XYZ file of C-alpha atoms in Angstrom:
609
model
C 0.000 0.000 0.000
C 1.359 3.396 -1.034
C 1.097 6.385 1.344
C 1.826 10.050 0.809
C 4.301 11.954 2.962
C 2.771 13.529 6.058
C 5.606 16.049 6.468
C 7.976 17.905 4.165
C 11.522 16.555 4.061
C 14.366 18.681 5.521
C 16.715 19.753 2.726
C 19.046 22.518 3.818
C 18.381 24.922 6.690
C 18.850 23.481 10.217
C 15.407 24.646 11.352
C 13.768 22.422 8.734
C 14.535 19.478 11.047
C 12.739 21.004 14.031
C 10.451 18.688 15.986
C 7.863 21.502 16.036
C 7.100 21.191 12.323
C 3.401 20.308 11.900
C 1.993 17.702 9.567
C 0.932 18.940 6.144
C -2.608 20.304 6.380
C -5.083 22.824 5.031
C -6.747 25.076 7.578
C -10.495 24.449 8.022
C -10.434 21.314 5.871
C -12.972 18.922 7.379
C -11.873 15.900 9.366
C -12.808 12.655 7.704
C -11.759 9.301 6.314
C -13.035 8.814 2.770
C -12.285 6.383 -0.031
C -13.009 6.718 -3.717
C -11.677 6.925 -7.264
C -9.460 9.839 -8.276
C -10.235 12.585 -10.808
C -7.652 15.069 -12.096
C -9.274 18.521 -12.364
C -6.418 20.727 -13.638
C -6.591 24.051 -11.699
C -10.057 23.340 -10.358
C -11.615 26.361 -12.054
C -15.260 26.681 -13.074
C -14.192 25.975 -16.664
C -12.166 22.943 -15.617
C -15.082 21.344 -13.789
C -17.369 22.193 -16.725
C -14.924 20.466 -19.094
C -14.959 17.331 -16.950
C -18.757 17.301 -16.945
C -18.847 17.663 -20.736
C -16.277 14.871 -21.020
C -18.576 12.570 -19.060
C -16.424 12.514 -15.919
C -18.695 12.466 -12.871
C -17.143 14.177 -9.839
C -19.710 12.859 -7.373
C -18.245 10.210 -5.096
C -14.648 10.844 -6.189
C -11.586 12.456 -4.692
C -10.427 15.430 -6.757
C -6.759 16.159 -7.462
C -6.189 19.791 -8.497
C -3.265 22.129 -9.032
C -2.469 25.338 -7.219
C -1.849 28.420 -9.309
C -4.933 29.949 -10.910
C -7.651 29.832 -8.261
C -7.704 30.450 -4.538
C -7.654 27.045 -2.831
C -10.922 27.806 -0.995
C -12.648 28.385 -4.337
C -11.401 24.986 -5.543
C -12.649 23.293 -2.366
C -16.052 24.936 -2.726
C -16.405 23.785 -6.349
C -15.333 20.235 -5.536
C -17.812 20.060 -2.659
C -20.637 21.454 -4.800
C -19.904 18.763 -7.406
C -20.295 16.033 -4.788
C -16.619 15.179 -4.328
C -15.673 13.181 -1.237
C -12.417 15.073 -0.760
C -9.775 17.256 -2.383
C -6.015 16.902 -2.858
C -3.986 19.979 -3.842
C -0.493 20.043 -5.346
C 1.851 22.467 -7.086
C 2.940 21.297 -10.521
C 6.620 21.810 -11.465
C 5.427 23.397 -14.716
C 4.253 26.301 -12.577
C 6.681 26.272 -9.657
C 9.864 24.538 -10.896
C 10.043 25.387 -14.617
C 13.854 25.246 -14.791
C 13.880 21.490 -14.220
C 14.600 19.103 -11.336
C 18.254 20.113 -10.965
C 17.445 23.760 -10.333
C 15.233 23.700 -7.266
C 15.723 24.624 -3.617
C 18.308 24.772 -2.076
C 20.072 25.536 -5.392
C 17.433 28.087 -6.396
C 14.111 29.492 -5.255
C 12.122 26.981 -7.326
C 10.005 24.417 -5.510
C 11.559 21.023 -4.653
C 9.584 17.780 -5.140
C 8.882 17.367 -1.406
C 7.221 20.773 -0.892
C 3.532 20.902 0.044
C 2.105 24.408 0.538
C -0.225 24.831 3.500
C -3.101 27.331 3.568
C -6.663 28.104 4.528
C -9.693 26.704 2.728
C -12.214 29.090 4.289
C -13.856 31.260 1.661
C -15.437 33.874 3.948
C -12.964 36.200 5.661
C -12.863 36.902 9.380
C -14.079 34.704 12.219
C -16.469 32.192 10.609
C -18.603 32.050 13.760
C -19.355 35.808 13.937
C -20.267 36.872 10.377
C -20.482 40.672 9.899
C -19.845 41.384 13.589
C -16.624 41.569 15.643
C -15.540 38.452 17.524
C -15.566 40.111 20.929
C -16.274 38.339 24.204
C -19.938 39.366 24.051
C -20.452 38.274 20.429
C -23.130 35.807 19.376
C -21.540 32.821 17.679
C -23.271 30.540 15.221
C -22.832 26.760 15.621
C -19.742 25.393 13.869
C -21.856 23.172 11.619
C -23.435 26.338 10.164
C -20.091 28.033 9.527
C -19.041 28.604 5.880
C -16.127 26.167 5.960
C -15.548 23.034 3.854
C -17.533 19.940 4.713
C -15.093 17.688 2.852
C -11.500 16.753 3.740
C -8.871 18.856 1.953
C -5.181 17.981 1.980
C -2.025 19.417 0.359
C 0.472 16.978 -1.131
C 3.847 17.377 -2.825
C 4.317 17.056 -6.553
C 6.412 13.985 -5.824
C 3.320 12.348 -4.329
C 1.134 13.748 -7.111
C 3.432 12.008 -9.606
C 2.814 8.665 -7.895
C -0.943 9.154 -8.152
C -1.085 10.571 -11.674
C 1.283 7.967 -13.101
C -1.195 5.230 -12.120
C -4.336 7.073 -13.217
C -6.133 5.931 -16.375
C -9.217 7.132 -18.205
C -9.046 9.629 -21.048
C -5.830 11.576 -21.495
C -6.130 15.125 -20.208
C -6.040 17.903 -22.832
C -2.656 19.232 -23.865
C -3.233 22.434 -21.889
C -3.847 20.348 -18.758
C -0.528 18.495 -18.992
C 2.218 19.426 -16.543
C 5.929 18.782 -16.114
C 5.904 15.484 -14.211
C 7.232 13.652 -17.292
C 4.119 11.509 -17.630
C 0.853 11.760 -19.542
C -1.796 13.154 -17.231
C -5.122 11.282 -17.381
C -8.511 12.441 -16.124
C -9.474 9.284 -14.240
C -11.514 8.231 -12.384
C -10.136 4.720 -12.882
C -6.634 3.537 -12.025
C -4.554 1.177 -14.150
C -5.335 -1.486 -11.572
C -9.122 -1.748 -11.414
C -9.289 -2.459 -7.685
C -7.212 0.570 -6.677
C -8.705 3.629 -5.013
C -7.588 6.559 -2.874
C -8.105 6.606 0.875
C -7.945 10.188 2.200
C -7.744 10.574 5.968
C -7.678 14.067 7.496
C -7.580 14.536 11.258
C -7.978 18.304 11.522
C -9.845 19.739 14.471
C -11.063 23.288 15.011
C -10.664 25.118 18.278
C -11.513 28.624 19.457
C -8.578 30.640 20.715
C -7.545 34.267 21.192
C -5.561 36.146 18.581
C -4.047 39.591 18.977
C -3.565 42.664 16.836
C -0.775 45.075 17.736
C -1.639 48.715 16.979
C 0.803 51.627 17.314
C 0.001 55.286 16.649
C 2.114 58.361 15.928
C -0.491 61.063 16.420
C -0.798 63.783 13.830
C 0.020 67.385 14.700
C -2.884 69.043 12.838
C -5.359 66.313 11.925
C -4.901 63.598 14.546
C -8.365 62.247 13.672
C -7.266 61.342 10.137
C -5.445 58.021 9.876
C -2.863 56.861 7.355
C -2.550 53.177 8.163
C 0.300 50.748 7.490
C -0.030 47.023 8.112
C 1.472 43.550 7.937
C 0.370 40.292 9.505
C 2.309 38.526 12.242
C 1.413 34.847 11.795
C 2.685 32.227 9.368
C 2.011 28.595 8.492
C 5.594 27.478 9.066
C 8.742 29.632 9.323
C 7.333 32.351 7.118
C 10.601 34.098 6.304
C 8.963 35.561 3.196
C 5.291 35.520 4.201
C 5.008 37.521 6.426
C 8.391 38.095 8.061
C 9.948 40.014 5.177
C 7.078 42.477 5.533
C 7.217 42.390 9.333
C 10.905 43.329 9.229
C 10.081 46.239 6.925
C 7.341 47.526 9.227
C 9.489 47.210 12.336
C 12.265 49.174 10.646
C 9.834 51.804 9.431
C 8.271 52.241 12.857
C 11.763 52.460 14.392
C 12.742 55.237 11.975
C 9.600 57.262 12.648
C 10.017 56.858 16.402
C 13.669 57.914 16.211
C 12.694 60.946 14.143
C 10.083 61.906 16.735
C 12.440 61.386 19.671
C 15.269 63.390 18.092
C 13.314 66.243 16.505
C 9.777 66.152 17.888
C 8.435 65.760 14.337
C 4.891 64.542 13.891
C 3.081 64.083 10.582
C 0.135 66.298 9.716
C -2.162 63.250 9.999
C -1.766 60.281 12.325
C 0.257 57.265 11.254
C -1.243 53.990 12.488
C 0.946 50.857 12.446
C -1.034 47.593 12.419
C 0.355 44.144 13.183
C -2.445 41.728 12.366
C -3.106 38.371 13.999
C -4.452 35.204 12.339
C -4.240 36.479 8.763
C -3.403 33.031 7.447
C -6.645 31.597 8.786
C -8.688 33.966 6.663
C -7.776 37.559 7.586
C -9.272 37.084 11.038
C -7.464 39.830 12.967
C -7.852 42.612 10.416
C -11.453 41.844 9.426
C -12.651 41.574 13.027
C -10.849 44.821 13.926
C -12.412 46.554 10.927
C -15.840 45.300 11.986
C -15.261 46.494 15.550
C -14.149 50.000 14.551
C -16.030 50.356 11.258
C -17.711 53.663 12.118
C -14.495 55.399 13.165
C -12.512 54.002 10.256
C -15.169 54.837 7.696
C -15.131 58.463 8.834
C -11.444 58.914 9.590
C -9.170 56.510 7.687
C -7.416 58.162 4.731
C -5.763 55.057 3.276
C -4.327 51.692 4.225
C -0.903 50.621 2.918
C -0.287 46.886 3.217
C 2.919 44.912 2.848
C 1.973 41.280 3.311
C 5.507 40.329 2.301
C 8.242 42.732 1.268
C 9.765 40.327 -1.226
C 8.794 37.158 -3.060
C 11.537 37.619 -5.629
C 13.929 40.302 -6.864
C 12.798 40.873 -10.441
C 10.562 43.930 -10.180
C 7.943 45.667 -8.087
C 4.395 44.273 -7.994
C 1.707 46.593 -6.673
C -2.045 46.254 -6.294
C -4.002 49.373 -5.524
C -7.281 51.206 -5.477
C -7.145 53.482 -8.547
C -7.120 56.686 -6.448
C -3.675 55.791 -5.087
C -2.057 54.952 -8.436
C -0.312 58.260 -9.130
C 0.895 58.604 -5.529
C 2.489 55.145 -5.751
C 4.118 56.044 -9.074
C 5.549 59.240 -7.581
C 7.015 57.407 -4.602
C 8.486 54.665 -6.811
C 10.237 57.355 -8.871
C 11.973 58.573 -5.703
C 13.383 55.226 -4.564
C 16.885 54.235 -5.789
C 17.024 51.003 -7.761
C 18.459 48.134 -5.653
C 19.526 46.206 -8.775
C 23.026 47.289 -9.926
C 22.547 45.746 -13.388
C 19.424 47.821 -13.912
C 21.220 50.950 -12.717
C 24.025 50.254 -15.210
C 21.368 50.033 -17.934
C 20.176 53.522 -17.042
C 17.188 52.506 -14.951
C 18.102 54.232 -11.723
C 14.839 54.021 -9.789
C 12.431 51.328 -8.663
C 9.872 52.879 -11.015
C 12.181 52.562 -14.033
C 12.607 48.803 -13.677
C 8.945 48.343 -12.845
C 7.909 50.172 -16.033
C 10.506 48.293 -18.107
C 9.924 44.776 -16.827
C 6.193 44.885 -16.147
C 4.588 47.545 -18.358
C 0.861 48.132 -18.467
C -0.401 46.289 -21.581
C -2.791 49.143 -22.419
C -0.466 52.043 -21.531
C 3.036 50.578 -21.992
C 4.739 53.819 -20.943
C 3.508 53.151 -17.406
C 4.119 50.180 -15.111
C 1.327 47.717 -14.503
C -0.811 48.641 -11.506
C -3.094 45.745 -10.649
C -6.544 46.297 -9.187
C -6.613 45.349 -5.545
C -8.456 42.080 -4.881
C -8.527 40.112 -1.662
C -6.166 37.640 -0.046
C -4.578 39.958 2.505
C -5.453 42.350 5.301
C -6.748 45.168 3.124
C -9.922 43.181 2.389
C -12.152 44.548 5.141
C -10.980 48.124 4.715
C -11.171 48.271 0.908
C -14.132 46.052 0.172
C -16.369 46.512 3.198
C -16.024 50.149 4.256
C -14.327 51.842 1.292
C -10.909 52.857 2.582
C -8.527 53.000 -0.425
C -5.815 50.373 -0.056
C -2.530 49.325 -1.603
C -0.299 46.259 -1.349
C 3.263 46.198 -2.677
C 6.264 43.876 -2.793
C 9.239 42.881 -4.927
C 8.309 39.849 -6.985
C 9.673 37.191 -9.337
C 9.465 37.088 -13.112
C 6.555 35.488 -14.940
C 8.069 32.002 -15.126
C 6.012 30.840 -12.126
C 2.407 31.406 -11.070
C 3.396 32.495 -7.580
C 6.195 32.570 -5.035
C 7.437 28.965 -5.319
C 8.190 28.496 -1.612
C 4.923 30.089 -0.483
C 3.633 28.454 2.732
C 6.161 25.601 2.572
C 8.770 24.304 5.004
C 11.511 25.879 2.899
C 10.448 29.489 3.405
C 13.417 30.039 5.729
C 15.854 32.811 6.556
C 18.426 31.030 4.374
C 16.076 31.282 1.383
C 15.813 35.040 1.871
C 19.410 35.753 2.836
C 21.199 33.456 0.397
C 18.894 33.345 -2.634
C 16.349 36.163 -2.765
C 18.035 39.198 -1.276
C 21.685 39.157 -0.265
C 22.308 42.337 1.679
C 18.548 42.959 2.011
C 18.656 45.668 -0.660
C 15.217 44.817 -2.008
C 13.759 44.809 1.496
C 15.208 48.292 1.937
C 13.700 49.508 -1.332
C 10.210 48.305 -0.402
C 10.551 49.810 3.070
C 11.614 53.145 1.592
C 8.718 53.118 -0.878
C 6.268 52.242 1.895
C 7.545 55.033 4.111
C 7.676 57.615 1.335
C 4.081 56.910 0.345
C 2.920 57.019 3.965
C 4.552 60.416 4.479
C 3.062 61.715 1.230
C -0.435 60.729 2.358
C 0.103 61.960 5.901
C 1.799 65.279 5.064
C 0.183 66.546 1.851
C -2.184 69.390 2.621
C -4.512 68.182 -0.153
C -4.774 64.397 -0.291
C -2.820 63.112 -3.336
C -5.687 61.076 -4.762
C -5.728 60.498 -8.541
C -9.418 60.944 -9.341
C -8.767 61.263 -13.079
C -7.189 57.802 -13.116
C -10.213 56.442 -11.253
C -12.637 58.133 -13.663
C -10.712 56.804 -16.666
C -10.654 53.312 -15.152
C -14.411 53.365 -14.562
C -15.087 54.697 -18.055
C -13.014 51.957 -19.706
C -14.577 49.237 -17.559
C -18.087 50.496 -18.358
C -17.340 50.550 -22.086
C -15.826 47.070 -21.888
C -19.033 45.694 -20.392
C -21.067 47.434 -23.081
C -18.862 46.134 -25.905
C -18.584 42.603 -24.523
C -22.103 42.013 -23.255
C -24.198 44.834 -24.744
C -25.996 42.725 -27.328
C -27.086 39.987 -24.925
C -28.093 42.567 -22.294
C -30.237 44.541 -24.747
C -31.916 41.291 -25.842
C -33.442 41.214 -22.348
C -34.800 44.767 -22.716
C -32.281 45.992 -20.155
C -30.818 49.383 -20.998
C -27.198 50.314 -20.331
C -27.910 53.988 -21.030
C -28.166 55.091 -17.400
C -25.022 53.120 -16.528
C -23.094 54.854 -19.318
C -24.483 58.253 -18.309
C -23.402 57.677 -14.699
C -19.824 56.949 -15.787
C -19.839 60.163 -17.851
C -21.309 62.117 -14.930
C -18.541 60.922 -12.640
C -15.921 61.925 -15.204
C -17.439 65.396 -15.514
C -17.621 65.763 -11.738
C -13.913 64.931 -11.467
C -13.063 67.599 -14.059
C -15.173 70.194 -12.240
C -13.649 69.233 -8.905
C -10.176 69.799 -10.347
C -11.168 73.406 -11.005
C -12.260 73.729 -7.377
C -8.881 72.405 -6.221
C -6.983 74.753 -8.528
C -8.813 77.765 -7.105
C -8.716 76.640 -3.480
C -7.302 78.893 -0.769
C -4.974 76.387 0.862
C -4.429 78.758 3.773
C -8.063 78.285 4.751
C -8.078 75.181 6.973
C -11.845 74.712 6.691
C -11.695 74.797 2.894
C -8.833 72.287 2.906
C -10.699 70.017 5.288
C -13.819 70.222 3.139
C -12.161 69.095 -0.107
C -10.229 66.368 1.681
C -13.488 65.076 3.125
C -14.890 64.974 -0.401
C -11.834 63.094 -1.640
C -12.197 60.542 1.155
C -15.919 60.104 0.463
C -15.392 59.083 -3.170
C -14.248 55.553 -2.300
C -16.995 55.245 0.336
C -19.554 56.159 -2.323
C -19.009 52.804 -4.026
C -19.992 50.773 -0.954
C -23.325 48.964 -1.274
C -24.647 48.052 2.208
C -26.526 45.118 0.654
C -23.366 43.623 -0.787
C -22.758 42.176 -4.230
C -25.181 39.604 -5.688
C -24.927 36.479 -3.557
C -21.925 37.919 -1.695
C -22.986 40.027 1.251
C -19.403 39.985 2.570
C -18.230 42.161 -0.360
C -19.670 45.666 -0.644
C -17.463 47.580 -3.100
C -19.188 47.657 -6.490
C -16.041 48.721 -8.405
C -13.009 46.873 -7.004
C -14.313 43.630 -5.470
C -12.656 40.403 -6.640
C -14.502 37.916 -8.788
C -16.325 35.249 -6.836
C -14.400 32.705 -8.928
C -11.007 33.837 -7.627
C -10.813 35.779 -4.370
C -7.178 36.748 -5.019
C -7.752 39.009 -8.037
C -9.638 42.282 -8.402
C -12.237 42.597 -11.172
C -13.915 45.814 -12.296
C -17.666 45.633 -11.643
C -17.334 42.062 -10.369
C -21.009 41.859 -9.398
C -22.089 42.555 -12.970
C -19.460 40.353 -14.621
C -20.002 37.405 -12.268
C -23.769 37.534 -12.785
C -23.350 37.621 -16.560
C -20.987 34.651 -16.313
C -23.559 32.766 -14.236
C -26.255 33.581 -16.817
C -24.077 32.237 -19.608
C -23.527 28.970 -17.732
C -27.103 28.564 -16.438
C -29.795 26.355 -17.905
C -32.626 28.048 -19.787
C -35.006 27.864 -16.812
C -32.447 29.375 -14.437
C -31.582 32.389 -16.569
C -34.689 34.494 -15.846
C -34.096 35.026 -12.100
C -30.434 35.750 -12.812
C -31.387 38.465 -15.293
C -33.503 40.085 -12.602
C -30.519 40.013 -10.237
C -28.365 41.558 -12.946
C -30.844 44.365 -13.636
C -31.157 45.134 -9.941
C -27.399 45.251 -9.427
C -26.927 47.344 -12.568
C -29.322 49.904 -11.090
C -27.388 49.840 -7.815
C -24.030 50.371 -9.552
C -25.517 53.252 -11.537
C -26.795 54.804 -8.316
C -23.418 54.579 -6.586
C -21.601 56.100 -9.567
C -24.011 59.026 -9.447
C -23.510 59.229 -5.686
C -19.754 59.604 -6.170
C -20.363 62.390 -8.692
C -22.648 64.189 -6.221
C -20.032 63.863 -3.485
C -17.622 65.843 -5.673
C -20.166 68.444 -6.766
C -21.273 68.725 -3.120
C -24.952 69.258 -3.794
C -28.201 67.512 -2.915
C -30.102 68.187 -6.119
């Protein structure tokens, strides 16, 4: 009888042999002992499961084997459970995480070795699952665990070495060419094995327990507007050693807070607005610390928070900067990146002397190639509650790898050690320093600028393009249902006009009048809040931002007008009888989005008529 490894094998760093290393597991995966045939489901996306159904492969009663890389693992678990799977196995294919071949993996490089098995949460709803929408304080009402939105099937990570053993014995139809990986075998769909009597026995012994987690909050009070908060944050927990995630970011925040404290002690300097340093607890278990804190202080934060700047990890590579942001922060990030010296001497020798230069050169925006790519902020880190629930503009930045892999290869594995960072990723910690400097420069810009440096024109342009994209892509099918996009288009135009008019107000503003300055800054802060729908997105009451929310099919990535796009996707995939109620949902949400766009325009024009 073959058995998979229950722990990852020590390879290099002394701490990898620690007796404290836990067994491989996925947080919130259900305990259970199940047996069944195996089905290979590629990345476990909606399209992948649809392909299997069309190919006649029945998921019900099977154990699904899926790859990390294109969907959040909780989304994969949800899909497998909905299809009737008994359990789920997750692995990282070397095609995605070790593309240079078996001789160029850790400890010889940062690529994933065969024994690695990334851990991670499988809970789809963020925060404490027992206190939805309310803070998990001592007095909170808690729902029974069996009602919590966590998987009801066992979920287990395995290494690609173990995945090879399973896939090499799987039969059934050969998987499509695009589903093949780099395990030097032909991948089959299953569910049968080469030996008819073989099956997979998946035993998971997870147990859930309620415990206390802590956030650490430090404040440098502002000298003029202490009730306006520029927030910086990083989480404090990790699955294993976490030298990259989160400790590279933790080191950056500790250094930044030390510098600001030293500056205050030596000169008495305080920023115009308060700087708030946030060390979050239990991020890895589904953003628990930050979401619960946001729920607890939602009223204060909604009225007072200027922006939140997140560094989940300072580095996951040394190729170029990778930044996700609310559109209003785009230009401020660009300006700060232009001020930070390039940590890469080869890039400096090529004439690219700043972080911005390499970012624009190595990762240009595909639509505007003269600018670096700024990704829309999604979920997956501690900005979720602030950005998507109460409308505080957020940013997350780090140095990243090139595009040869789908993610940081050592992410959540045993091998994410200090040696990996010090000997492979960042000798001399130059890239850590660059991210720290960028983080600090942006924080000071937001805290010190008399007028908040929000790029409303970029936001208006983003909304206009996204609106036109929906019209061009889906306009014909929408109009066939007698649903008009006219008001939606008009609302996008109205917001654009309001931004232009507001610019004229700013240009003529008496900046020596503190009440006038406060008034326009309040308007700038209210723009992001204007896109918050208290009812939430269709079928997703835990996401309220109608512009920047991630798609329900992948919680990691941001999608413009996700509520509209996801509903249209559901309509396309629905049976004829199920389409009608979905069209009603679409029309209702379209009206809501139109309303919130007009609300944002009215916030800038500052009138009630």
